[in-house]
Coordinates of C-alpha atoms and ligand atoms in Angstrom, one line a residue:
M1 CA -90.6 -96.4 -209.2
K2 CA -90.2 -99.9 -210.7
S3 CA -92.6 -101.4 -208.3
S4 CA -95.4 -99.2 -209.7
V5 CA -95.0 -100.6 -213.2
V6 CA -98.4 -101.9 -214.3
P7 CA -100.0 -102.9 -217.7
A8 CA -101.7 -99.8 -218.8
G9 CA -104.9 -101.6 -219.6
C10 CA -105.4 -102.2 -215.8
L11 CA -105.7 -98.5 -215.3
D12 CA -109.0 -96.8 -214.7
S13 CA -110.3 -96.0 -218.1
V14 CA -112.4 -92.9 -216.9
D15 CA -109.8 -90.6 -215.5
I16 CA -106.7 -91.8 -217.4
Q17 CA -106.8 -91.1 -221.1
P18 CA -104.4 -93.5 -222.5
S19 CA -106.0 -96.7 -221.2
G20 CA -107.5 -99.4 -223.3
G21 CA -106.2 -101.3 -226.3
V22 CA -103.3 -99.3 -227.5
L23 CA -100.8 -100.2 -224.9
E24 CA -101.9 -103.8 -224.4
S25 CA -102.1 -104.4 -228.2
L26 CA -98.5 -103.3 -228.5
G27 CA -97.5 -105.4 -225.5
L28 CA -96.4 -102.2 -223.8
E29 CA -95.8 -101.7 -220.1
Q30 CA -95.6 -98.2 -218.7
S31 CA -95.2 -96.7 -215.2
A32 CA -98.3 -95.1 -213.8
E33 CA -96.4 -91.9 -213.4
S34 CA -95.4 -91.6 -217.0
L35 CA -98.9 -92.3 -218.0
H36 CA -100.2 -89.5 -215.9
S37 CA -97.8 -87.1 -217.6
I38 CA -99.5 -87.7 -221.0
P39 CA -101.7 -84.7 -221.9
P40 CA -105.1 -85.2 -223.4
H41 CA -105.0 -85.6 -227.3
P42 CA -105.5 -82.0 -228.8
L43 CA -108.4 -83.4 -231.1
G44 CA -109.7 -85.7 -228.2
I45 CA -108.8 -88.9 -230.1
K46 CA -108.7 -91.8 -227.7
P47 CA -107.2 -95.4 -227.8
S48 CA -109.5 -98.1 -229.4
G49 CA -110.4 -99.7 -226.0
N50 CA -112.4 -96.7 -225.0
Q51 CA -115.0 -97.4 -227.6
Y52 CA -116.4 -100.2 -225.4
T53 CA -117.4 -97.7 -222.7
S54 CA -118.9 -95.2 -225.1
S55 CA -122.4 -95.1 -226.6
L56 CA -121.1 -93.0 -229.5
N57 CA -118.5 -94.0 -232.1
S58 CA -117.5 -91.7 -235.0
K59 CA -116.4 -94.7 -237.1
G60 CA -120.1 -95.5 -237.8
S61 CA -120.2 -92.6 -240.1
I62 CA -118.0 -94.1 -242.8
G63 CA -120.6 -96.7 -243.6
P64 CA -119.4 -100.0 -245.0
F65 CA -115.7 -98.8 -244.8
Q66 CA -115.9 -99.3 -241.0
L67 CA -115.4 -102.9 -241.6
F68 CA -111.8 -102.1 -242.6
P69 CA -109.3 -102.1 -239.8
D70 CA -107.7 -98.7 -239.1
E71 CA -104.4 -100.0 -240.2
L72 CA -105.9 -100.7 -243.7
L73 CA -107.6 -97.3 -243.9
A74 CA -104.3 -95.7 -243.2
I75 CA -102.7 -97.6 -246.1
F76 CA -105.3 -96.3 -248.5
L77 CA -104.9 -92.8 -247.4
E78 CA -101.1 -93.0 -248.1
Y79 CA -102.1 -93.0 -251.8
L80 CA -103.9 -89.7 -251.7
D81 CA -102.6 -86.4 -252.8
S82 CA -102.8 -83.3 -250.6
S83 CA -106.0 -81.9 -252.0
T84 CA -107.8 -85.2 -251.9
L85 CA -106.6 -85.8 -248.4
R86 CA -108.0 -82.4 -247.4
F87 CA -111.4 -82.9 -249.1
L88 CA -111.8 -86.3 -247.6
G89 CA -110.9 -84.9 -244.2
S90 CA -113.9 -82.6 -244.4
T91 CA -116.5 -85.3 -244.9
C92 CA -116.8 -86.7 -241.3
K93 CA -115.1 -86.4 -237.9
F94 CA -113.7 -89.9 -238.3
L95 CA -112.0 -89.1 -241.6
Y96 CA -111.1 -85.7 -240.4
A97 CA -109.1 -87.2 -237.6
F98 CA -107.3 -89.6 -239.9
C99 CA -106.7 -87.0 -242.6
R100 CA -105.0 -84.8 -240.0
S101 CA -102.5 -87.5 -239.2
D102 CA -99.2 -85.8 -239.8
D103 CA -97.4 -88.8 -241.1
F104 CA -99.4 -88.5 -244.3
W105 CA -98.5 -84.9 -244.7
K106 CA -94.8 -85.5 -243.8
S107 CA -94.5 -87.9 -246.9
L108 CA -96.4 -85.5 -249.2
F109 CA -94.3 -82.5 -248.1
I110 CA -90.9 -84.3 -248.3
D111 CA -91.7 -85.2 -251.9
S112 CA -92.8 -81.7 -252.8
P113 CA -90.9 -79.2 -254.8
E114 CA -91.0 -76.8 -251.9
S115 CA -89.1 -79.2 -249.7
K116 CA -86.6 -80.0 -252.4
S117 CA -86.0 -76.3 -253.2
G118 CA -85.9 -75.4 -249.5
S119 CA -87.9 -72.3 -250.1
F120 CA -90.6 -72.6 -247.5
D121 CA -91.4 -71.7 -243.9
W122 CA -91.7 -74.5 -241.3
R123 CA -95.1 -74.0 -239.6
G124 CA -95.1 -76.4 -236.7
T125 CA -96.7 -79.4 -238.5
W126 CA -96.1 -81.1 -241.7
R127 CA -99.7 -80.4 -242.7
S128 CA -99.6 -76.7 -241.9
T129 CA -96.2 -76.5 -243.7
C130 CA -97.5 -78.3 -246.8
L131 CA -100.7 -76.3 -247.0
A132 CA -98.8 -73.0 -245.9
L133 CA -101.3 -72.5 -243.2
S134 CA -100.7 -70.0 -240.3
H135 CA -101.5 -71.0 -236.8
D136 CA -104.9 -69.2 -236.8
Q137 CA -106.0 -70.8 -240.1
V138 CA -105.8 -74.2 -238.6
C139 CA -109.2 -75.4 -237.4
R140 CA -109.6 -77.9 -234.7
V141 CA -112.7 -80.2 -234.8
N142 CA -113.6 -82.0 -231.6
C143 CA -112.9 -85.8 -232.2
D144 CA -114.1 -87.0 -228.7
F145 CA -115.7 -90.1 -230.2
V146 CA -112.9 -91.2 -232.5
F147 CA -111.3 -94.2 -231.0
S148 CA -108.2 -95.5 -232.9
D149 CA -104.9 -97.1 -231.7
V150 CA -103.5 -96.2 -235.1
L151 CA -104.0 -92.5 -234.5
Y152 CA -103.3 -92.5 -230.8
R153 CA -100.2 -94.5 -230.7
P154 CA -97.9 -91.8 -232.3
F155 CA -99.3 -89.1 -229.8
L156 CA -98.6 -91.6 -226.9
C157 CA -95.2 -92.3 -228.1
T158 CA -94.4 -88.6 -228.6
H159 CA -95.5 -87.7 -225.0
T160 CA -94.2 -90.7 -223.1
S161 CA -91.5 -89.7 -220.7
L162 CA -88.1 -91.1 -221.6
E163 CA -86.9 -90.9 -218.0
P164 CA -87.9 -94.4 -216.7
Y165 CA -85.8 -95.9 -219.5
T166 CA -82.8 -93.7 -219.4
T167 CA -82.3 -93.5 -215.5
D168 CA -81.7 -96.0 -212.7
I169 CA -79.2 -97.9 -214.9
P170 CA -78.4 -101.1 -213.1
R171 CA -74.7 -100.9 -212.0
A172 CA -73.8 -104.1 -213.9
N173 CA -75.0 -102.5 -217.2
A174 CA -73.2 -99.2 -216.8
I175 CA -70.9 -98.2 -219.6
A176 CA -67.4 -97.4 -218.1
R177 CA -66.5 -93.8 -217.6
L178 CA -62.8 -92.9 -218.0
E179 CA -61.1 -89.6 -217.7
N180 CA -58.5 -90.5 -220.1
L181 CA -57.1 -93.5 -221.9
S182 CA -53.6 -94.1 -223.6
F183 CA -53.3 -95.7 -226.9
D184 CA -51.7 -98.8 -225.4
E185 CA -54.6 -99.1 -223.0
F186 CA -57.2 -98.7 -225.8
S187 CA -55.4 -101.3 -228.1
G188 CA -54.8 -103.8 -225.2
R189 CA -58.0 -103.7 -223.2
W190 CA -60.7 -101.3 -224.5
S191 CA -61.1 -101.7 -228.3
D192 CA -63.8 -104.3 -227.9
K193 CA -65.6 -102.3 -225.2
P194 CA -67.9 -99.4 -225.1
F195 CA -66.7 -96.6 -222.8
I196 CA -67.2 -92.9 -222.2
L197 CA -64.3 -90.5 -222.2
T198 CA -65.2 -87.6 -219.9
K199 CA -62.4 -85.1 -220.6
P200 CA -60.8 -84.9 -224.2
V201 CA -63.5 -83.0 -225.9
H202 CA -63.3 -80.0 -223.4
E203 CA -60.4 -78.6 -225.3
W204 CA -61.9 -78.5 -228.6
P205 CA -62.6 -75.1 -230.1
V206 CA -66.0 -76.4 -231.5
F207 CA -66.9 -77.5 -227.9
K208 CA -66.1 -74.0 -226.6
S209 CA -68.0 -72.1 -229.3
W210 CA -70.8 -74.1 -230.7
N211 CA -74.4 -73.8 -229.7
T212 CA -77.5 -73.5 -231.9
E213 CA -77.3 -69.6 -231.9
A214 CA -73.7 -69.5 -233.0
L215 CA -74.2 -72.2 -235.7
L216 CA -77.2 -70.3 -237.1
H217 CA -75.3 -67.1 -237.2
Q218 CA -72.4 -68.6 -239.1
Y219 CA -74.1 -71.4 -241.2
G220 CA -77.9 -70.6 -241.1
N221 CA -78.1 -70.4 -244.9
I222 CA -76.0 -73.6 -245.6
K223 CA -78.0 -76.7 -246.4
F224 CA -77.4 -79.8 -244.5
R225 CA -78.8 -83.4 -245.0
A226 CA -81.5 -84.4 -242.6
E227 CA -82.6 -88.0 -243.7
A228 CA -84.3 -87.5 -247.1
V229 CA -84.1 -83.7 -247.2
D230 CA -81.5 -81.1 -247.6
W231 CA -82.7 -78.0 -245.7
T232 CA -80.9 -74.9 -244.6
L233 CA -79.7 -75.1 -241.0
Q234 CA -82.2 -72.2 -240.2
T235 CA -85.1 -74.3 -241.5
Y236 CA -83.9 -77.3 -239.6
V237 CA -83.6 -75.5 -236.4
D238 CA -87.1 -73.9 -236.9
Y239 CA -88.4 -77.6 -237.3
M240 CA -86.4 -78.7 -234.4
N241 CA -87.7 -76.0 -232.1
N242 CA -91.4 -76.3 -233.0
S243 CA -92.4 -79.9 -233.9
S244 CA -93.8 -83.0 -232.1
D245 CA -93.0 -85.9 -234.5
E246 CA -92.8 -89.2 -232.9
S247 CA -89.5 -89.8 -234.7
P248 CA -88.1 -86.4 -235.3
L249 CA -86.2 -85.7 -238.6
Y250 CA -82.5 -86.1 -237.7
L251 CA -79.8 -84.0 -239.2
F252 CA -76.9 -86.4 -240.2
D253 CA -74.6 -84.7 -242.6
R254 CA -71.4 -86.2 -244.0
G255 CA -70.2 -83.1 -245.8
F256 CA -70.1 -80.7 -242.8
V257 CA -66.3 -80.4 -242.6
D258 CA -66.3 -78.8 -245.9
K259 CA -69.5 -76.9 -245.6
M260 CA -68.4 -75.4 -242.3
Q261 CA -64.7 -75.0 -243.4
L262 CA -63.6 -76.9 -240.3
R263 CA -59.9 -78.1 -239.8
V264 CA -59.7 -81.6 -238.4
G265 CA -56.6 -82.7 -236.5
K266 CA -54.0 -81.3 -234.3
H267 CA -51.5 -80.9 -237.1
Q268 CA -53.7 -78.2 -238.7
S269 CA -53.2 -74.5 -237.8
S270 CA -56.1 -73.5 -235.6
P271 CA -57.8 -76.8 -235.6
S272 CA -61.6 -77.0 -235.0
Y273 CA -61.3 -80.3 -233.2
W274 CA -59.0 -83.4 -233.1
I275 CA -59.3 -87.1 -232.6
P276 CA -58.4 -88.3 -229.0
E277 CA -55.0 -90.0 -229.2
C278 CA -56.1 -93.2 -227.6
F279 CA -57.9 -94.3 -230.9
G280 CA -54.7 -94.1 -232.8
E281 CA -54.6 -93.9 -236.6
D282 CA -57.5 -94.8 -238.8
L283 CA -56.3 -97.4 -241.1
F284 CA -59.0 -96.5 -243.9
A285 CA -56.8 -93.3 -244.2
V286 CA -54.4 -95.3 -246.5
L287 CA -57.2 -95.1 -249.1
G288 CA -57.0 -91.3 -249.3
E289 CA -59.7 -89.9 -251.5
N290 CA -61.1 -93.4 -252.0
R291 CA -61.9 -94.0 -248.3
P292 CA -65.6 -94.5 -247.3
D293 CA -67.6 -91.8 -245.6
D294 CA -66.3 -91.3 -242.1
K295 CA -67.4 -88.1 -240.5
W296 CA -70.9 -86.9 -239.6
L297 CA -72.4 -83.7 -237.9
I298 CA -75.4 -84.9 -235.9
V299 CA -78.2 -82.4 -234.8
G300 CA -81.6 -83.2 -233.4
P301 CA -84.3 -82.3 -230.8
A302 CA -85.0 -84.3 -227.7
R303 CA -86.3 -87.7 -228.4
S304 CA -84.5 -87.9 -231.9
G305 CA -81.9 -90.5 -232.3
S306 CA -80.8 -93.7 -234.1
T307 CA -82.7 -96.9 -234.0
F308 CA -80.7 -100.2 -233.5
H309 CA -77.9 -100.8 -235.9
K310 CA -74.3 -101.7 -236.3
D311 CA -71.9 -99.3 -238.0
P312 CA -70.8 -99.7 -241.5
N313 CA -68.0 -101.9 -242.8
A314 CA -67.2 -103.3 -239.3
T315 CA -65.7 -100.0 -238.4
S316 CA -65.5 -98.7 -234.8
A317 CA -66.7 -95.1 -234.1
W318 CA -66.6 -92.4 -231.6
N319 CA -69.4 -90.0 -230.9
A320 CA -68.7 -86.6 -229.2
V321 CA -71.5 -84.7 -227.6
I322 CA -71.0 -81.0 -228.1
R323 CA -74.3 -79.9 -226.7
G324 CA -77.1 -81.9 -225.1
S325 CA -76.9 -85.5 -223.9
K326 CA -77.5 -88.9 -225.3
Y327 CA -78.7 -92.1 -223.8
W328 CA -77.0 -95.2 -225.3
I329 CA -78.1 -98.9 -225.0
M330 CA -75.7 -101.3 -226.7
F331 CA -75.1 -105.1 -227.2
P332 CA -72.1 -107.0 -228.2
S333 CA -72.4 -109.0 -231.5
S334 CA -71.3 -112.6 -232.0
A335 CA -72.5 -115.2 -234.3
S336 CA -74.0 -117.2 -231.4
S337 CA -75.9 -114.3 -229.8
P338 CA -79.3 -113.2 -231.1
P339 CA -79.9 -109.5 -232.0
P340 CA -81.3 -107.2 -229.3
P341 CA -84.8 -107.8 -228.3
G342 CA -87.3 -106.5 -230.9
V343 CA -84.7 -106.5 -233.6
Y344 CA -84.9 -109.0 -236.4
V345 CA -82.2 -109.7 -239.0
S346 CA -82.5 -111.5 -242.3
E347 CA -80.6 -115.0 -242.5
D348 CA -77.6 -113.4 -244.3
Q349 CA -77.8 -110.7 -241.7
S350 CA -77.8 -108.1 -244.5
E351 CA -81.2 -106.7 -243.4
V352 CA -82.1 -105.3 -240.1
T353 CA -85.8 -104.9 -239.3
S354 CA -86.6 -102.8 -236.3
P355 CA -90.0 -101.4 -237.5
L356 CA -90.4 -99.6 -234.2
S357 CA -89.8 -96.0 -233.4
I358 CA -87.4 -95.4 -230.6
A359 CA -90.1 -94.6 -228.1
E360 CA -92.1 -97.7 -229.1
W361 CA -89.0 -99.9 -228.6
L362 CA -88.4 -98.4 -225.3
L363 CA -92.0 -99.0 -224.2
G364 CA -92.1 -102.5 -225.6
F365 CA -88.7 -103.9 -225.3
H366 CA -86.5 -101.9 -222.9
A367 CA -87.3 -103.9 -219.8
E368 CA -86.4 -107.2 -221.5
A369 CA -83.3 -105.7 -223.0
R370 CA -82.0 -104.4 -219.7
K371 CA -82.0 -108.1 -218.4
T372 CA -80.4 -109.4 -221.5
P373 CA -76.7 -110.6 -221.0
G374 CA -74.4 -108.3 -222.6
C375 CA -76.5 -105.2 -222.4
V376 CA -74.8 -102.0 -221.5
E377 CA -76.2 -98.6 -221.1
G378 CA -75.0 -95.1 -220.4
V379 CA -75.6 -91.4 -220.7
C380 CA -73.0 -89.4 -222.7
N381 CA -73.2 -85.9 -221.5
E382 CA -72.1 -82.6 -223.0
G383 CA -68.3 -82.7 -223.6
E384 CA -67.9 -86.4 -223.4
I385 CA -67.2 -88.9 -226.1
L386 CA -68.5 -92.4 -226.5
H387 CA -66.6 -95.4 -228.1
V388 CA -68.6 -97.8 -230.2
P389 CA -66.6 -100.9 -230.8
S390 CA -66.8 -102.6 -234.1
G391 CA -69.8 -104.8 -234.7
W392 CA -71.8 -103.6 -231.5
W393 CA -75.5 -103.0 -231.8
H394 CA -76.6 -99.6 -230.6
L395 CA -79.7 -97.5 -230.1
V396 CA -79.4 -93.8 -229.2
V397 CA -81.8 -91.2 -228.0
N398 CA -81.1 -87.5 -227.5
L399 CA -82.4 -86.5 -224.0
D400 CA -82.2 -82.8 -224.9
A401 CA -81.6 -80.9 -228.2
S402 CA -78.2 -82.0 -229.2
I403 CA -75.2 -81.3 -231.4
A404 CA -72.7 -84.1 -231.9
I405 CA -69.9 -85.1 -234.2
T406 CA -69.2 -88.7 -234.9
Q407 CA -66.3 -90.5 -236.8
N408 CA -66.0 -94.1 -237.8
F409 CA -62.5 -95.6 -238.1
V410 CA -60.5 -98.8 -238.3
P411 CA -58.2 -99.2 -235.3
R412 CA -55.3 -101.5 -235.7
S413 CA -56.9 -104.0 -233.3
H414 CA -59.9 -104.5 -235.7
L415 CA -58.0 -104.6 -239.0
A416 CA -58.7 -108.4 -239.3
G417 CA -62.4 -107.9 -238.7
V418 CA -62.6 -105.1 -241.3
L419 CA -60.6 -107.3 -243.9
S420 CA -62.9 -110.2 -243.4
F421 CA -66.0 -108.0 -243.6
L422 CA -64.9 -106.5 -246.9
K423 CA -63.9 -109.8 -248.4
D424 CA -66.7 -112.0 -247.2
K425 CA -69.7 -109.5 -247.4
P426 CA -69.2 -107.4 -250.5
D427 CA -72.9 -106.9 -250.9
Q428 CA -73.0 -105.2 -247.5
I429 CA -70.2 -102.8 -248.0
S430 CA -71.3 -99.1 -247.9
G431 CA -70.0 -95.5 -248.1
F432 CA -67.4 -96.0 -250.8
K433 CA -67.5 -93.9 -254.0
K434 CA -69.0 -95.8 -256.9
D435 CA -65.8 -95.8 -258.8
V436 CA -64.1 -97.9 -256.0
V437 CA -65.3 -101.2 -257.6
D438 CA -63.2 -103.4 -255.3
P439 CA -62.9 -102.0 -251.8
Y440 CA -61.3 -105.1 -250.4
G441 CA -58.6 -105.4 -253.1
T442 CA -57.9 -101.6 -253.0
F443 CA -57.6 -101.5 -249.2
V444 CA -55.3 -104.6 -249.2
E445 CA -53.1 -103.1 -252.0
R446 CA -52.6 -99.8 -250.1
M447 CA -52.1 -101.5 -246.7
Q448 CA -49.4 -103.7 -248.4
V449 CA -47.5 -100.4 -249.1
D450 CA -47.9 -98.6 -245.9
Y451 CA -48.5 -101.4 -243.2
S452 CA -47.3 -104.6 -244.7
E453 CA -46.3 -106.1 -241.3
L454 CA -49.6 -105.3 -239.7
L455 CA -51.5 -106.5 -242.8
N456 CA -49.6 -109.9 -242.7
Q457 CA -50.3 -110.2 -238.9
A458 CA -54.1 -109.6 -239.6
F459 CA -54.1 -112.3 -242.3
A460 CA -52.3 -114.7 -239.9
D461 CA -54.9 -113.9 -237.3
L462 CA -57.7 -114.7 -239.8
E463 CA -56.1 -117.9 -240.8
K464 CA -55.8 -118.9 -237.2
T465 CA -59.5 -118.1 -236.7
A466 CA -60.6 -120.0 -239.7
E467 CA -58.5 -123.0 -238.6
V468 CA -60.2 -123.0 -235.1
R469 CA -63.6 -122.8 -236.6
K470 CA -62.8 -125.6 -239.1
R471 CA -61.7 -127.8 -236.2
K472 CA -64.7 -127.0 -234.4
W473 CA -67.0 -127.8 -237.3
D474 CA -65.2 -131.1 -237.9
A475 CA -65.6 -132.1 -234.4
A476 CA -69.3 -131.2 -234.5
V477 CA -70.0 -133.2 -237.6
G478 CA -67.9 -136.1 -236.5
N479 CA -64.9 -136.0 -238.8
A480 CA -62.3 -134.9 -236.3
G481 CA -58.8 -135.8 -237.3
E482 CA -59.7 -136.4 -240.9
E483 CA -58.6 -134.3 -243.8
S484 CA -61.6 -132.1 -244.5
G485 CA -62.7 -133.1 -248.0
G486 CA -64.5 -130.8 -250.4
G487 CA -68.0 -129.5 -250.0
F488 CA -67.5 -127.1 -247.2
S489 CA -65.1 -124.2 -246.9
F490 CA -64.6 -121.3 -244.6
G491 CA -64.0 -117.8 -245.6
F492 CA -62.2 -115.9 -243.0
G493 CA -65.5 -114.4 -241.8
G494 CA -65.8 -114.5 -238.1
G495 CA -69.5 -115.1 -238.5
D496 CA -70.5 -111.5 -237.4
S497 CA -72.1 -109.3 -239.7
D498 CA -72.4 -105.6 -239.8
E499 CA -75.3 -103.6 -241.2
E500 CA -74.9 -100.2 -242.6
V501 CA -75.6 -96.9 -240.8
P502 CA -75.4 -94.1 -240.1
Ligands
AKG1 O1 -75.8 -89.7 -232.1 C1 -76.5 -90.6 -232.6 O2 -77.7 -90.6 -232.9 C2 -75.8 -92.0 -232.9 C3 -75.1 -92.0 -234.1 C4 -74.5 -93.3 -234.3 O3 -75.2 -94.3 -234.4 C5 -73.1 -93.4 -234.3 O4 -72.4 -92.5 -234.1 O5 -72.6 -94.5 -234.5
FE2_2 FE1 -73.9 -95.9 -235.2

């Protein structure tokens, strides 16, 4: 299959719709098979490159505005309210095509009182939902002579097959799959490596009983957070079953344990689920009520997922797939290694810019990423649980509609890294309640009471690391052997940084 990968612009523009500028301009490569699987655009919109083989071009009808690139026109339209957008869309085919773009309607609807109150019916698109249009009230004007990468790109990304990216994982990249793991094995060999545990989730009652139907039956009227909205589970599932967003809205709720009245941990009577023993205790538990957020329910349709990030506060995480399956691609983090291809971080590493949707990233950067040293990949199937070590970059995409639970934690083996993060990067700390004004101090104080030996060991490790780094620095600047004078001092930061998410 890989031998048939060709730049899409080389394909015959007559019989293959998505040829022309859109793929080339994005620097995208795509297999011929996956291009053939893309249906015609429902309005007939085509990539910009097709204008050069057509004698007609609808953009001509917008007069002097045709001088503006489509990207700029799209920015203008973001400022319009729904009735203006609707009226403008009835002036000519070109503007009709633009004003139908669901991204505008998504922003308009998410900010609307209906979305906030949760009292609305999902109608298949953001536009139909915003305007309360039933299926037969939606007209479809033929836009055969609208050529626009800006309009065509999201459609292409929504319909591109994920298969070429998530299968045929090179053996060297494959994430280890383990039946089981002891605490000693985890602490000794595995706490810095991603792995998939194939068994422990199978005994969880939530694994045995949860599916979309069952959840709807019990919790259909409960509101859960999905990015910027709080919708009932029923509304979210309606959306999930009937939408075609390039980046589907992702349910990611940190209050699910209370909302669903779950009991977490084997010590509970009739527990709903428990944490595999290999991960040991979570040292943030010493903070009690003051601990940062740590548990999320994750629900999403196929193609939803998480763009590249590191988990918050230098924590590690596990992610258990209850239904569906997830493709993971991950990179270790170190001060000397760059972020994954296509991901840019600010100098202090506090901001991550990955402006691309998951599909765009796969189309544009996956091939390079796969060849990058350190890259690991794997599919975590139903009933399996994946370990995300502290500091690792990860991108995740759901291969089917999925339900998962994730928890972040501080294992013993990463205590030093977490202390260093909290002390050296206070501006990047996240997930603590506002009244915890000094997370580092509070954590150290609580650790001194419950785990003083472990804490002292972690401080000693940090001192040692700082000492080694100082020696390396001295050697590099040529003052080896001298007492280091003022002017430069090391924190105990290891040089890595951690961006917040989920
Ligand atoms: O399931 C996902 O989308 C991944 C969530 C995530 O990033 C995590 O659990 O750390
Ligand atoms: Fe994550």
